[in-house]
Amino acid sequence: MSGFDKVVGSYEEAMAGLEDGMTIIAGGFGLCGIPENLINEIKHKGTRELTIVSNNCGVDGFGLGVLLEDRQIKKMVSSYVGENKLFEEQLLAGDLEVELTPQGTLAEKMRAGGAGIPAFYTATGYGTEVGKGKDVKEFNGRKYILEESITGDFAIVKAWKADRYGNLVFRHTAQNFNPMAATAGKITVVEVEEIVEPGELEPTQIHTPGIYVNRLIKGTFEKRIEQRTVREA
Amino acid sequence: MSGFDKVVGSYEEAMAGLEDGMTIIAGGFGLCGIPENLINEIKHKGTRELTIVSNNCGVDGFGLGVLLEDRQIKKMVSSYVGENKLFEEQLLAGDLEVELTPQGTLAEKMRAGGAGIPAFYTATGYGTEVGKGKDVKEFNGRKYILEESITGDFAIVKAWKADRYGNLVFRHTAQNFNPMAATAGKITVVEVEEIVEPGELEPTQIHTPGIYVNRLIKGTFEKRIEQRTVREA
Amino acid sequence: MSLSREQLAMRVARELQDGYYVNLGIGIPTLVANYVPEGMEVMLQSENGLLGMGPFPTDDQVDADMINAGKQTVTAITGASIFSSAESFAMIRGGHVDLTVLGAFEVDVQGNIASYMIPGKLIKGMGGAMDLVAGADNIIVTMTHASKHGESKLLPQCTLPLTGAGCIKKVVTDLAYVEIADGKFWLKERAPGISVDEIVQKTAGELVVPEVVPEMEF
Amino acid sequence: MSLSREQLAMRVARELQDGYYVNLGIGIPTLVANYVPEGMEVMLQSENGLLGMGPFPTDDQVDADMINAGKQTVTAITGASIFSSAESFAMIRGGHVDLTVLGAFEVDVQGNIASYMIPGKLIKGMGGAMDLVAGADNIIVTMTHASKHGESKLLPQCTLPLTGAGCIKKVVTDLAYVEIADGKFWLKERAPGISVDEIVQKTAGELVVPEVVPEMEF
């Protein structure tokens, strides 16, 4: 039975084995659906020279932004990094490398990495900086560039509910990059709001099957909102 | 409001525009989750010279097998076609062409077709008949072959529940190839067991968003079982 | 008078059709949602994984797990679906979105668009814009015709790093509606009260001007 | 005595580990599920889109929408997940399945496997077999050591069309357990009561025989 019990007892255990220079794939879009406590554990651990693959880099003082404070990040692979000043500073100072990757290409690279597809052709980025130096091939009269997949030493993921088999369900738009990230880590670590009994999740409604999940931990979350926009009731 | 009401009134309307020589992508695995009534409508319509992309070709007298009776199929793209005698006869007589495609490659080709990816690399089939004549490229010391995506003039799909926006939910393992097929048709036609009110399907639990669906019809289904296997109670 | 942001959005909204799935970029494009013609229904796609985006939430509806691609809190309409980023871009890159509206810094006569980077100044990233312009058949660019300093944004050749090559066919500016074909801009409509001369003067790329240039209707 | 089908399955089952995700092919491989060691839990993957395949249903549980890759009616265990064929093969091709067990017509010293086609005789198709052998690191082939006519199935070079190239490292036959490395077969175990001579005689490809060949344990 124990073989499928993915639950670990502490955040320290959840991130055990993370070493300097490793690549981490992180779920989340902006501050939505980010594994905030796993990120804090990485900060606490002090691991350095990290390559982080994530659509964004959090904000100053929250999310992946906290890893900038002690310069733990060597390189970001992201589609949009406009939310933090510290990021800009380190980038301009040459202390931080960034590989800007179109959002859809980034999502597809993670999926491909998890699915055993080493590379795929896409129209996105053809004729732009993104396409420079990449293989070009024509299909049906249109030109496409070859993009290679991404895998990570670790993937860090935030889900809503899980059972101990590691089956995951995401809440609302907090799904975003998390399911692809989950498939693309050599070690995939997931933190969730709630761990339910096996059988409570309907098999056809599981977003991420437990086969992709190595470690699971229940956390409590701040869920900071980046742009609170409301209308009159 | 009418713009998003995908429901059509008859099977004739559902398959309107299907012409000789077209390519149809069909969901289903064996006889499970097959669009049986849409197939019967194609038989009734008498359309010929069809290329059909489907994991299997039904059985003699049921599912896609009925389209063999009047030789409506010119070519099958399938991973396994061992269930019907008529198929074998027509194949050996040279009346039918078959492009055997590994099951995972077939699923991925449909997904890629729907997702704007014209081609992808895969290890599946390298060094076999399947890989012959295809581009080979090495990634991280392993060789992969280039497989091109598939799209169809029509896609025919069987789902469990839908709302009139065309949002779909599949039941148990009747999901199989249906979600990918749904994305890969120029015209995607779906038949379902039940049409529910908009809002009844939980947004995060929809398997196929309505954007992929052009026409929707409620049917009644025989759901024939290919291999009934049981154990003692 | 050059068009206001609202008038720009109103003009773009005339390109909507009943049953369209539409992706609206940040800024002026977002305003288009306010001008969907009566009796018409469109569904908004937000590339972080939401089809059927609704209005902003009321104060008590705010949910950190419910945001749009601009990272703003939003709601979902009846009939919405929510999915992963890979699924969202499968939709976009697979050409399933009927209309994409986005802003730009520059467009040129080849249909190139530059909208995400000003070297040395602005290096935030392209987000989903490169996927959107590569995946859509039907794209409308909205922007001011010229910069604050009067420099044309409709160029013979983009000067900034491209977001996409050869993908833009329609541009709605505060002065005109222009189409792009055969390596030229084609003037189709002028903003009410704007002279053809002013448009010609503020268009750096080759502009074909027909004998009659109708005024925009909203 | 050569192994029975059940004994073959029992021997393969010894390769299982607690927490393994396993894909079992049609025929003898399917029987492996009956011999999971006590106290150990494995999860069966069925490539039509089911992780956590359970036993056949009782008569009143039969559901046409609930089948396995062999098109047989099945059940799902607690903790199962059900998904599309693309997701299923993402799992398989992405190397997430810990062990794959499948039958074969032939294997050879290069680790090639032929299992899906006999030209002019059997042209049913490869189903998911090519994906499985390309996607898995850990594959066990189970088959009889020789055909009914005594022809070896462990060859210097496969004669039939390949299912996969250079992917097989372990073979359990009714006579022996053999590993493949460095272009040779390596005899590791013999079936109880089977002589090394018989195995040597029925192995056409180069076979390395150690001084002591232990008997299989179940």
Short mmCIF file of N, CA, C and O in Angstrom, two decimals, chain B residues 3-4 6 210-214, chain C residues 15-23 41-45 51 91-92 94-101 132 135-140 170:
data_model
loop_
_atom_site.label_atom_id
_atom_site.label_comp_id
_atom_site.label_asym_id
_atom_site.label_seq_id
_atom_site.Cartn_x
_atom_site.Cartn_y
_atom_site.Cartn_z
N GLY B 3 -25.86 32.17 -31.91
CA GLY B 3 -24.53 31.90 -32.42
C GLY B 3 -23.82 30.75 -31.73
O GLY B 3 -22.95 30.12 -32.32
N PHE B 4 -24.18 30.50 -30.50
CA PHE B 4 -23.50 29.42 -29.77
C PHE B 4 -24.37 28.20 -29.58
O PHE B 4 -24.00 27.30 -28.85
N LYS B 6 -25.25 24.98 -30.75
CA LYS B 6 -24.68 24.03 -31.70
C LYS B 6 -25.64 22.89 -32.06
O LYS B 6 -25.30 22.04 -32.88
N GLY B 210 -16.50 23.93 -25.90
CA GLY B 210 -17.39 24.06 -27.05
C GLY B 210 -16.77 24.71 -28.28
O GLY B 210 -17.30 24.58 -29.38
N ILE B 211 -15.67 25.40 -28.12
CA ILE B 211 -15.04 26.08 -29.25
C ILE B 211 -14.68 25.10 -30.37
O ILE B 211 -14.59 25.48 -31.53
N TYR B 212 -14.49 23.84 -30.02
CA TYR B 212 -14.12 22.83 -31.02
C TYR B 212 -15.32 22.22 -31.73
O TYR B 212 -15.16 21.46 -32.67
N VAL B 213 -16.52 22.49 -31.22
CA VAL B 213 -17.71 21.76 -31.68
C VAL B 213 -18.56 22.64 -32.60
O VAL B 213 -18.90 23.76 -32.24
N ASN B 214 -18.87 22.12 -33.77
CA ASN B 214 -19.72 22.87 -34.70
C ASN B 214 -21.18 22.43 -34.66
O ASN B 214 -22.07 23.25 -34.79
N GLU C 15 -16.60 44.61 -36.10
CA GLU C 15 -16.06 43.42 -36.79
C GLU C 15 -16.52 42.13 -36.13
O GLU C 15 -16.24 41.04 -36.63
N LEU C 16 -17.19 42.24 -34.99
CA LEU C 16 -17.66 41.04 -34.30
C LEU C 16 -18.81 40.39 -35.06
O LEU C 16 -19.54 41.05 -35.79
N GLN C 17 -18.94 39.09 -34.90
CA GLN C 17 -20.10 38.39 -35.45
C GLN C 17 -20.69 37.50 -34.38
O GLN C 17 -19.97 37.03 -33.48
N ASP C 18 -21.96 37.26 -34.50
CA ASP C 18 -22.64 36.40 -33.52
C ASP C 18 -21.98 35.02 -33.49
O ASP C 18 -21.77 34.40 -34.53
N GLY C 19 -21.63 34.58 -32.30
CA GLY C 19 -21.05 33.25 -32.16
C GLY C 19 -19.53 33.23 -32.25
O GLY C 19 -18.92 32.16 -32.24
N TYR C 20 -18.93 34.42 -32.34
CA TYR C 20 -17.46 34.51 -32.42
C TYR C 20 -16.81 34.18 -31.06
O TYR C 20 -17.26 34.63 -30.02
N TYR C 21 -15.72 33.42 -31.14
CA TYR C 21 -14.81 33.28 -30.01
C TYR C 21 -13.71 34.31 -30.21
O TYR C 21 -13.07 34.33 -31.28
N VAL C 22 -13.50 35.16 -29.21
CA VAL C 22 -12.65 36.34 -29.38
C VAL C 22 -11.60 36.42 -28.27
O VAL C 22 -11.92 36.21 -27.10
N ASN C 23 -10.38 36.73 -28.64
CA ASN C 23 -9.35 37.02 -27.65
C ASN C 23 -9.01 38.49 -27.71
O ASN C 23 -8.63 39.00 -28.77
N GLU C 41 -23.99 37.55 -29.49
CA GLU C 41 -23.27 36.95 -28.38
C GLU C 41 -21.88 36.54 -28.84
O GLU C 41 -21.74 35.88 -29.87
N VAL C 42 -20.87 36.97 -28.11
CA VAL C 42 -19.51 36.49 -28.39
C VAL C 42 -18.97 35.90 -27.11
O VAL C 42 -19.47 36.17 -26.02
N MET C 43 -17.96 35.05 -27.24
CA MET C 43 -17.37 34.43 -26.06
C MET C 43 -15.91 34.84 -26.00
O MET C 43 -15.18 34.69 -26.97
N LEU C 44 -15.50 35.34 -24.85
CA LEU C 44 -14.13 35.84 -24.71
C LEU C 44 -13.21 34.75 -24.20
O LEU C 44 -13.52 34.06 -23.23
N GLN C 45 -12.07 34.62 -24.88
CA GLN C 45 -11.06 33.65 -24.48
C GLN C 45 -9.93 34.40 -23.78
O GLN C 45 -9.43 35.40 -24.28
N LEU C 51 -12.39 30.15 -21.25
CA LEU C 51 -13.23 30.47 -22.41
C LEU C 51 -14.61 30.81 -21.86
O LEU C 51 -15.26 29.97 -21.24
N MET C 91 -5.94 25.78 -28.54
CA MET C 91 -7.06 26.52 -29.14
C MET C 91 -6.59 27.69 -29.99
O MET C 91 -7.04 27.90 -31.10
N ILE C 92 -5.69 28.47 -29.42
CA ILE C 92 -5.21 29.68 -30.08
C ILE C 92 -4.34 29.32 -31.27
O ILE C 92 -4.55 29.79 -32.39
N GLY C 94 -4.11 26.51 -32.79
CA GLY C 94 -4.81 25.65 -33.75
C GLY C 94 -5.80 26.42 -34.61
O GLY C 94 -6.49 25.82 -35.45
N GLY C 95 -5.91 27.73 -34.40
CA GLY C 95 -6.76 28.54 -35.25
C GLY C 95 -8.24 28.46 -34.91
O GLY C 95 -9.10 28.71 -35.75
N HIS C 96 -8.57 28.12 -33.66
CA HIS C 96 -9.97 27.97 -33.30
C HIS C 96 -10.62 29.26 -32.81
O HIS C 96 -11.84 29.33 -32.68
N VAL C 97 -9.78 30.25 -32.49
CA VAL C 97 -10.31 31.54 -32.05
C VAL C 97 -10.65 32.36 -33.30
O VAL C 97 -9.84 32.45 -34.22
N ASP C 98 -11.87 32.92 -33.34
CA ASP C 98 -12.34 33.57 -34.58
C ASP C 98 -11.74 34.94 -34.79
O ASP C 98 -11.58 35.38 -35.93
N LEU C 99 -11.44 35.64 -33.71
CA LEU C 99 -10.93 37.01 -33.84
C LEU C 99 -10.00 37.33 -32.68
O LEU C 99 -10.30 37.02 -31.53
N THR C 100 -8.88 37.92 -33.01
CA THR C 100 -7.93 38.38 -32.01
C THR C 100 -7.74 39.88 -32.18
O THR C 100 -7.53 40.35 -33.29
N VAL C 101 -7.85 40.61 -31.09
CA VAL C 101 -7.65 42.06 -31.12
C VAL C 101 -6.48 42.39 -30.19
O VAL C 101 -6.49 41.98 -29.03
N LEU C 132 -0.65 34.33 -30.31
CA LEU C 132 -1.91 34.85 -30.82
C LEU C 132 -1.78 35.31 -32.27
O LEU C 132 -2.63 35.00 -33.10
N GLY C 135 -1.32 32.26 -34.52
CA GLY C 135 -2.39 31.26 -34.55
C GLY C 135 -3.68 31.72 -35.19
O GLY C 135 -4.49 30.91 -35.63
N ALA C 136 -3.86 33.04 -35.27
CA ALA C 136 -5.15 33.55 -35.73
C ALA C 136 -5.11 33.93 -37.20
O ALA C 136 -4.11 34.40 -37.70
N ASP C 137 -6.22 33.71 -37.88
CA ASP C 137 -6.38 34.17 -39.26
C ASP C 137 -6.85 35.61 -39.27
O ASP C 137 -6.51 36.39 -40.13
N ASN C 138 -7.66 35.91 -38.30
CA ASN C 138 -8.40 37.16 -38.26
C ASN C 138 -7.92 37.97 -37.07
O ASN C 138 -8.29 37.71 -35.94
N ILE C 139 -7.06 38.94 -37.37
CA ILE C 139 -6.45 39.75 -36.31
C ILE C 139 -6.73 41.21 -36.58
O ILE C 139 -6.61 41.67 -37.73
N ILE C 140 -7.10 41.95 -35.56
CA ILE C 140 -7.21 43.41 -35.70
C ILE C 140 -6.23 44.05 -34.73
O ILE C 140 -6.24 43.74 -33.54
N LYS C 170 -5.41 43.85 -40.76
CA LYS C 170 -6.35 44.92 -40.43
C LYS C 170 -5.82 45.76 -39.27
O LYS C 170 -5.42 45.22 -38.25
#
